[in-house]
PDB file of C-alpha atoms in Angstrom:
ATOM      1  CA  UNK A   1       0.000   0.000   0.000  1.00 47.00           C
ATOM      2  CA  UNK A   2       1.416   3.271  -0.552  1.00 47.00           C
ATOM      3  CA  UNK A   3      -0.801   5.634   1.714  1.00 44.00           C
ATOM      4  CA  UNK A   4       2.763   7.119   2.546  1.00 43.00           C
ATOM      5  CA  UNK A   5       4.894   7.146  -1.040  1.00 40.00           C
ATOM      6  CA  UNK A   6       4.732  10.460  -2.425  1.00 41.00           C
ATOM      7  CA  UNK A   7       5.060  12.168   1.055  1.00 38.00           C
ATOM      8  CA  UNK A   8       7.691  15.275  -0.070  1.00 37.00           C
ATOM      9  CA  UNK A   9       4.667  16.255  -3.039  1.00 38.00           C
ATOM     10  CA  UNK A  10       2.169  16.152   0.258  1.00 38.00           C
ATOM     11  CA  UNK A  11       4.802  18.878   2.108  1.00 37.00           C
ATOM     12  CA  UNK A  12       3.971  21.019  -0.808  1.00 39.00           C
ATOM     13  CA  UNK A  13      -0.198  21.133  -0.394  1.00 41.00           C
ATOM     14  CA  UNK A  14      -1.594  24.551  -0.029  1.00 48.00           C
ATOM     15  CA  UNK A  15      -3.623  23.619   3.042  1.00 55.00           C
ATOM     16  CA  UNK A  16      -2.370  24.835   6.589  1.00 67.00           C
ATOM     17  CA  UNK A  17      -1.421  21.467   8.247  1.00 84.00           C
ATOM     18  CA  UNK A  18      -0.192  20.559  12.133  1.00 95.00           C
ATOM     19  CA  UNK A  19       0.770  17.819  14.146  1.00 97.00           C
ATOM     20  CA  UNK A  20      -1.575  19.321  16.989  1.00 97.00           C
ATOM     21  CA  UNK A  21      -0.734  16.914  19.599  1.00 96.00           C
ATOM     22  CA  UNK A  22       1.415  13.664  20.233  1.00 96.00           C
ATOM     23  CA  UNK A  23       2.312  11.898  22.668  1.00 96.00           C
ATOM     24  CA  UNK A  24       3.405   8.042  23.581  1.00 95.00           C
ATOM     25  CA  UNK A  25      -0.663   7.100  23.400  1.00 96.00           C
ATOM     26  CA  UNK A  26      -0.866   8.962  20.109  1.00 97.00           C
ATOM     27  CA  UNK A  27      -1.405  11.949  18.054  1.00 98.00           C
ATOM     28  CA  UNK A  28      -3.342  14.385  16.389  1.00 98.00           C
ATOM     29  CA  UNK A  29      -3.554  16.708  13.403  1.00 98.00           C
ATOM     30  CA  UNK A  30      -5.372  19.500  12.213  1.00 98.00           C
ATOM     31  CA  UNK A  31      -5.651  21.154   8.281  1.00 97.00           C
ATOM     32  CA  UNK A  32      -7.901  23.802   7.248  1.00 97.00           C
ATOM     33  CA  UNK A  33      -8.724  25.191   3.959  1.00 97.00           C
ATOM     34  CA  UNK A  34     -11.004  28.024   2.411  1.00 97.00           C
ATOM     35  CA  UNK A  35     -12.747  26.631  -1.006  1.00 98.00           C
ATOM     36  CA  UNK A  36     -14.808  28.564  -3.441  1.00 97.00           C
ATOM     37  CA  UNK A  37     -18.131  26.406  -2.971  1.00 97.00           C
ATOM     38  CA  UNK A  38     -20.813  26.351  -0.681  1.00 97.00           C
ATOM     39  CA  UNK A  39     -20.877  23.961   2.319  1.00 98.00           C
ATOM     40  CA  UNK A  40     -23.629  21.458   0.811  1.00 98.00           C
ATOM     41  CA  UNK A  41     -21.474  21.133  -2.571  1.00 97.00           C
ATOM     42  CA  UNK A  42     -18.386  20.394  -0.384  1.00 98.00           C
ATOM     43  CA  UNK A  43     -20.022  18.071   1.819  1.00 98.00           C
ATOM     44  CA  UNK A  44     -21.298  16.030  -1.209  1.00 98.00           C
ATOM     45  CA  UNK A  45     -17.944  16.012  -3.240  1.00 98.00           C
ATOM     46  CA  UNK A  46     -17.332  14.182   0.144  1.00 98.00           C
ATOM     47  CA  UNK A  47     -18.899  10.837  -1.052  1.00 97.00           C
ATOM     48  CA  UNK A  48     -16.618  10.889  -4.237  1.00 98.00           C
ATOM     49  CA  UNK A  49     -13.386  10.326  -2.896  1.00 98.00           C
ATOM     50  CA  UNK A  50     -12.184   9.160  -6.423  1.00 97.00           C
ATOM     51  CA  UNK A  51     -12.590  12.868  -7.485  1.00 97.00           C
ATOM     52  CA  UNK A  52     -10.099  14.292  -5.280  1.00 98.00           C
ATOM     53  CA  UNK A  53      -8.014  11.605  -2.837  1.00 98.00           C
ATOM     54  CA  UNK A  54      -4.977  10.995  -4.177  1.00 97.00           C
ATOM     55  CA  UNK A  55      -4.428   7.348  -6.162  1.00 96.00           C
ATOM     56  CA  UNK A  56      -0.694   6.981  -5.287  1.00 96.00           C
ATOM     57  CA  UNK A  57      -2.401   6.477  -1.149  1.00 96.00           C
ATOM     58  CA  UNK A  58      -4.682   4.317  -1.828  1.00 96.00           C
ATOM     59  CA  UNK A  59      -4.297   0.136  -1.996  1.00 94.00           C
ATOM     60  CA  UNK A  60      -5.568   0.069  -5.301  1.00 94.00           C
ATOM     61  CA  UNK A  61      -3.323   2.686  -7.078  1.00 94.00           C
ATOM     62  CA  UNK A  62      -6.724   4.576  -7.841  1.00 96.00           C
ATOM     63  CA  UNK A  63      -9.101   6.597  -6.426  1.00 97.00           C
ATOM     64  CA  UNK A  64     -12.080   6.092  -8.445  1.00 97.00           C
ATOM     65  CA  UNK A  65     -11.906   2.607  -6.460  1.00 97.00           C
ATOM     66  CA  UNK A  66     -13.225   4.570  -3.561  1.00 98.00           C
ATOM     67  CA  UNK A  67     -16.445   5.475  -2.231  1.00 97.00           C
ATOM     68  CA  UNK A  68     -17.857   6.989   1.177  1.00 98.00           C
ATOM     69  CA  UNK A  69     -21.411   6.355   2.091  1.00 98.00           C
ATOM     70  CA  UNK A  70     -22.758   9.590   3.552  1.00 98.00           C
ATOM     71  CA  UNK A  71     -24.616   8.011   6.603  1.00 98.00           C
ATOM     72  CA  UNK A  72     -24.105   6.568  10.085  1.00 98.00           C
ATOM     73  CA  UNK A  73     -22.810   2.767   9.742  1.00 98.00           C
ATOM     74  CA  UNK A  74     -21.857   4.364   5.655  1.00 98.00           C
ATOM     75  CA  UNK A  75     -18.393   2.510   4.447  1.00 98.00           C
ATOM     76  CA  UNK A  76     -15.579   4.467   3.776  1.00 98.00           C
ATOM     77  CA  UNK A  77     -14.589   1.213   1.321  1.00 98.00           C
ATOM     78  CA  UNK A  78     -12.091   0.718  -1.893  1.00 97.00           C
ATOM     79  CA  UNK A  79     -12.387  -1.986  -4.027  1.00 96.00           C
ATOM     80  CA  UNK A  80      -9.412  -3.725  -5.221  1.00 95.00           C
ATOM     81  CA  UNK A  81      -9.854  -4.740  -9.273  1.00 94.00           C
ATOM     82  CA  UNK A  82      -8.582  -7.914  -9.806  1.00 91.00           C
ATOM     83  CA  UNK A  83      -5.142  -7.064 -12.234  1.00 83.00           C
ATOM     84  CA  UNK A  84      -2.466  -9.284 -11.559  1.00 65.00           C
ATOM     85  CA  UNK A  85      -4.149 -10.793  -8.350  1.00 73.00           C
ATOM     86  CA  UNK A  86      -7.091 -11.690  -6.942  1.00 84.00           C
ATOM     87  CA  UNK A  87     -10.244  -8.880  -6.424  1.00 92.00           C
ATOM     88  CA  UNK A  88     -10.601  -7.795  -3.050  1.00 94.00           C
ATOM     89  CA  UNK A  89     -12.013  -5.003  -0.501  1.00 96.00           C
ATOM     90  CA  UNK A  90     -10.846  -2.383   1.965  1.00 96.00           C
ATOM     91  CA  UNK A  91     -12.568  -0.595   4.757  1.00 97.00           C
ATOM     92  CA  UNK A  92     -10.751   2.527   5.746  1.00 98.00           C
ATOM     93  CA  UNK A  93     -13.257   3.669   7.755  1.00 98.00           C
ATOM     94  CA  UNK A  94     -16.847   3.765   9.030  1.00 98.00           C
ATOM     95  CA  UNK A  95     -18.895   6.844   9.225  1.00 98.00           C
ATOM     96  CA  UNK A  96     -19.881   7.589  12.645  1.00 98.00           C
ATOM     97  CA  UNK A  97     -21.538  10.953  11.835  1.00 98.00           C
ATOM     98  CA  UNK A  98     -23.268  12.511   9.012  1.00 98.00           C
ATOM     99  CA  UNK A  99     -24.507  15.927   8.820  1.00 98.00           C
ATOM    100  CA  UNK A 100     -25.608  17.208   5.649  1.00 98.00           C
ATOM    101  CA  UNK A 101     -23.534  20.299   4.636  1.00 97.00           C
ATOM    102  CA  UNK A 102     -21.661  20.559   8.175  1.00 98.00           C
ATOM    103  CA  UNK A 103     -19.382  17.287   9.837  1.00 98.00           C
ATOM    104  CA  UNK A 104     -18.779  14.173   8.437  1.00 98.00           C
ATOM    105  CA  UNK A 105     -16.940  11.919  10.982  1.00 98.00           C
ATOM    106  CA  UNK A 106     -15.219   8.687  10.560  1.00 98.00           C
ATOM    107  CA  UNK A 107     -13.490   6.122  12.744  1.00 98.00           C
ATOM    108  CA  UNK A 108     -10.472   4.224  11.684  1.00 98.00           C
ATOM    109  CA  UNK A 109      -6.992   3.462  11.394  1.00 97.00           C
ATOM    110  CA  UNK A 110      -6.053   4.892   7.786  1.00 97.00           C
ATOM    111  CA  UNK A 111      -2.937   3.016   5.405  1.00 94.00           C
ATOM    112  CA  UNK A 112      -0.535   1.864   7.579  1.00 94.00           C
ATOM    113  CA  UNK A 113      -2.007   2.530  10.623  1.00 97.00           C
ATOM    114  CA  UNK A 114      -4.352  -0.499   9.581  1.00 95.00           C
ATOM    115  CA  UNK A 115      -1.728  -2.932  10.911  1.00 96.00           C
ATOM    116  CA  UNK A 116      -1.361  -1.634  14.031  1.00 97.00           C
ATOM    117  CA  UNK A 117      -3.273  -1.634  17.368  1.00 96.00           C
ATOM    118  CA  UNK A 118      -4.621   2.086  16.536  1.00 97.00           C
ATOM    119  CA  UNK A 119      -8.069   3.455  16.342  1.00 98.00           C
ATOM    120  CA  UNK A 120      -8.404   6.864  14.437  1.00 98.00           C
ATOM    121  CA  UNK A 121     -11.823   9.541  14.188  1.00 98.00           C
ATOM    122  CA  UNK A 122     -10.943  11.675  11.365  1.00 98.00           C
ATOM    123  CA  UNK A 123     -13.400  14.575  11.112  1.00 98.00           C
ATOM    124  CA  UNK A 124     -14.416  16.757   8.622  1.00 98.00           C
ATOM    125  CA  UNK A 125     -16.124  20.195  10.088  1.00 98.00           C
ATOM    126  CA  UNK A 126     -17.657  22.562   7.369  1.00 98.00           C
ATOM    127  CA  UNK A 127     -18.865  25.785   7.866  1.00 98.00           C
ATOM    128  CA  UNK A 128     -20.379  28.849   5.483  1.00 98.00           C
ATOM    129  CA  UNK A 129     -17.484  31.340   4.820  1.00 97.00           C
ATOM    130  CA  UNK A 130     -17.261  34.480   2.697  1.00 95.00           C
ATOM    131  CA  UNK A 131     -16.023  32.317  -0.105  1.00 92.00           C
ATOM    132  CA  UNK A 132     -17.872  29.431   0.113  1.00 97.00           C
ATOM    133  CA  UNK A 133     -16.904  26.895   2.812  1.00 98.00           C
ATOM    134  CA  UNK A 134     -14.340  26.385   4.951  1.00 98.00           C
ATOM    135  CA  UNK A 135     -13.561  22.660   5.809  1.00 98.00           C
ATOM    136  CA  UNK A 136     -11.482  21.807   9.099  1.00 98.00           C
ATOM    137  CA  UNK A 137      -9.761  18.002   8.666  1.00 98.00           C
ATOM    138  CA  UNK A 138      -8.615  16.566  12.206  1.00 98.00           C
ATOM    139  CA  UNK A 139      -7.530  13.263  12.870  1.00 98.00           C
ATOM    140  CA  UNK A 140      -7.170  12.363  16.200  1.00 98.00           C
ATOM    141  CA  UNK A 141      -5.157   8.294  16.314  1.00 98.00           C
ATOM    142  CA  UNK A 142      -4.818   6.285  19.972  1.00 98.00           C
ATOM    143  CA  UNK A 143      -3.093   2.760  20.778  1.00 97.00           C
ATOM    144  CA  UNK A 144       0.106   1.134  19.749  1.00 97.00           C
ATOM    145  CA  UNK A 145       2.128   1.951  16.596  1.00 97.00           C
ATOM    146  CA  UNK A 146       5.382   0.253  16.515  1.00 95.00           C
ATOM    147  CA  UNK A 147       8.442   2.925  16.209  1.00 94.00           C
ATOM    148  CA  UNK A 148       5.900   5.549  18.174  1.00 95.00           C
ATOM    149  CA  UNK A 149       2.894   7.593  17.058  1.00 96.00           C
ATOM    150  CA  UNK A 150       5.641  10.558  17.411  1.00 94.00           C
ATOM    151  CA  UNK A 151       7.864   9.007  14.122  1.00 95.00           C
ATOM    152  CA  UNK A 152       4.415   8.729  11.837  1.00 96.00           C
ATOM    153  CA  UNK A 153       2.477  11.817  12.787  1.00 97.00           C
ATOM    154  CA  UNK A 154       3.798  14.176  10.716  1.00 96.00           C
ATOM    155  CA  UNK A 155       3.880  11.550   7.477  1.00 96.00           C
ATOM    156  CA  UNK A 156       0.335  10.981   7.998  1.00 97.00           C
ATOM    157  CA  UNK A 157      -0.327  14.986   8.787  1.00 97.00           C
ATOM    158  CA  UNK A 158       1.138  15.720   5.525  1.00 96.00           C
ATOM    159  CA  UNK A 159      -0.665  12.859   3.335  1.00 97.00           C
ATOM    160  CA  UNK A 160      -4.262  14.115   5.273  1.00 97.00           C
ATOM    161  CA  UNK A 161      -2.886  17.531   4.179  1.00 97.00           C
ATOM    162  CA  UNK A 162      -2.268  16.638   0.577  1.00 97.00           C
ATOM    163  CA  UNK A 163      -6.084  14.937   0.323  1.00 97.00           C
ATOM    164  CA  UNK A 164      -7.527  18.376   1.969  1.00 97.00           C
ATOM    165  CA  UNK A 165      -6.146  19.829  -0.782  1.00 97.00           C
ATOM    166  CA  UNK A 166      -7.308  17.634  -3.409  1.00 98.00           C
ATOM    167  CA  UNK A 167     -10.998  18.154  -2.067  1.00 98.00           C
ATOM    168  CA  UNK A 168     -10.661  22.313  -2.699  1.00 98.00           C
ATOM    169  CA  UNK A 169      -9.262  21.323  -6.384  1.00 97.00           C
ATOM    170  CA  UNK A 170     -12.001  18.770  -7.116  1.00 98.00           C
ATOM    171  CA  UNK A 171     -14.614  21.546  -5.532  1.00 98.00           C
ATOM    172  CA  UNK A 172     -13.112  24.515  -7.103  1.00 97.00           C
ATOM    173  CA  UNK A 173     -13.769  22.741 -10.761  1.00 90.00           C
ATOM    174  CA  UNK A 174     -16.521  21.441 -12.892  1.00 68.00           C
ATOM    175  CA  UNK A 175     -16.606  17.721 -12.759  1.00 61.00           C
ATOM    176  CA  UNK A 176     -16.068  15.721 -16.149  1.00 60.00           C
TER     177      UNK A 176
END
């Protein structure tokens, strides 16, 4: 999986992006960004991950292999193609909270974290702005990660950072 390849083109997204907290039971991160679209249009785009997440972090290689079901108990789910092995499925998360135009909230352990004794809620709060919307991304992770949540915070800050970006491009033009 290569949720973390491509990390030095994530240090490069536009978004302002933190480590906001870590400690030896975990971490958390915060990114922000202003997009020129109202809050129900953002929250929407949302559900089509494959429009704006980033292929290279996904287990697939492709985003358009993802989907996010905009309800409580929705899947936040990729489906593997079967290319040169067999088919398969990944759950990223599950969607704890859904609020039409304002929070979507999801619990689990994204990429790597997968393999370790982490849980993760990453949240997505999204408010009216002068512009349009602004969307707050924070991912708060707790448990064991082998080498410390201290050495993969700011990888994982930086790839959440890169996908917040993603979102404003995806929102900020007509889809195909």
């Amino acid at each position: 999986m290569a949720f973390l390849a491509g990390v030095g083109a994530a240090m490069a997204a536009p978004a302002p992006a933190a480590v906001t907290g870590s400690s030896q039971w975990g971490f958390s991160t915060e990114s922000s960004v202003e997009i020129a679209a109202g809050p129900d249009a953002v929250y929407a785009l949302l559900a089509q991950p494959g429009r704006w997440w980033e292929g290279s972090h996904t287990y697939s290689g492709d985003a358009a292999n993802m989907t996010i079901a905009l309800h409580a108990g929705g899947c936040f789910c990729e489906a593997i193609p079967a290319k040169a092995g067999p088919a398969g499925t990944v759950e990223h998360a599950r969607v704890v909270q859904a609020m039409p135009g304002q929070r979507l909230r999801l619990s689990g352990a994204l990429g790597p974290l997968q393999g370790e004794g982490a849980v993760g809620t990453l949240d997505f709060a999204v408010t009216p702005s002068a512009g349009g919307a602004k969307v707050v991304m924070t991912y708060v992770v707790g448990g064991y990660i082998r080498g410390g949540p201290a050495a993969i915070a700011p990888l994982v800050d930086q790839v959440l950072a890169t996908q917040l970006a993603g979102l404003k491009r995806a929102a900020e033009r007509p889809a195909r």
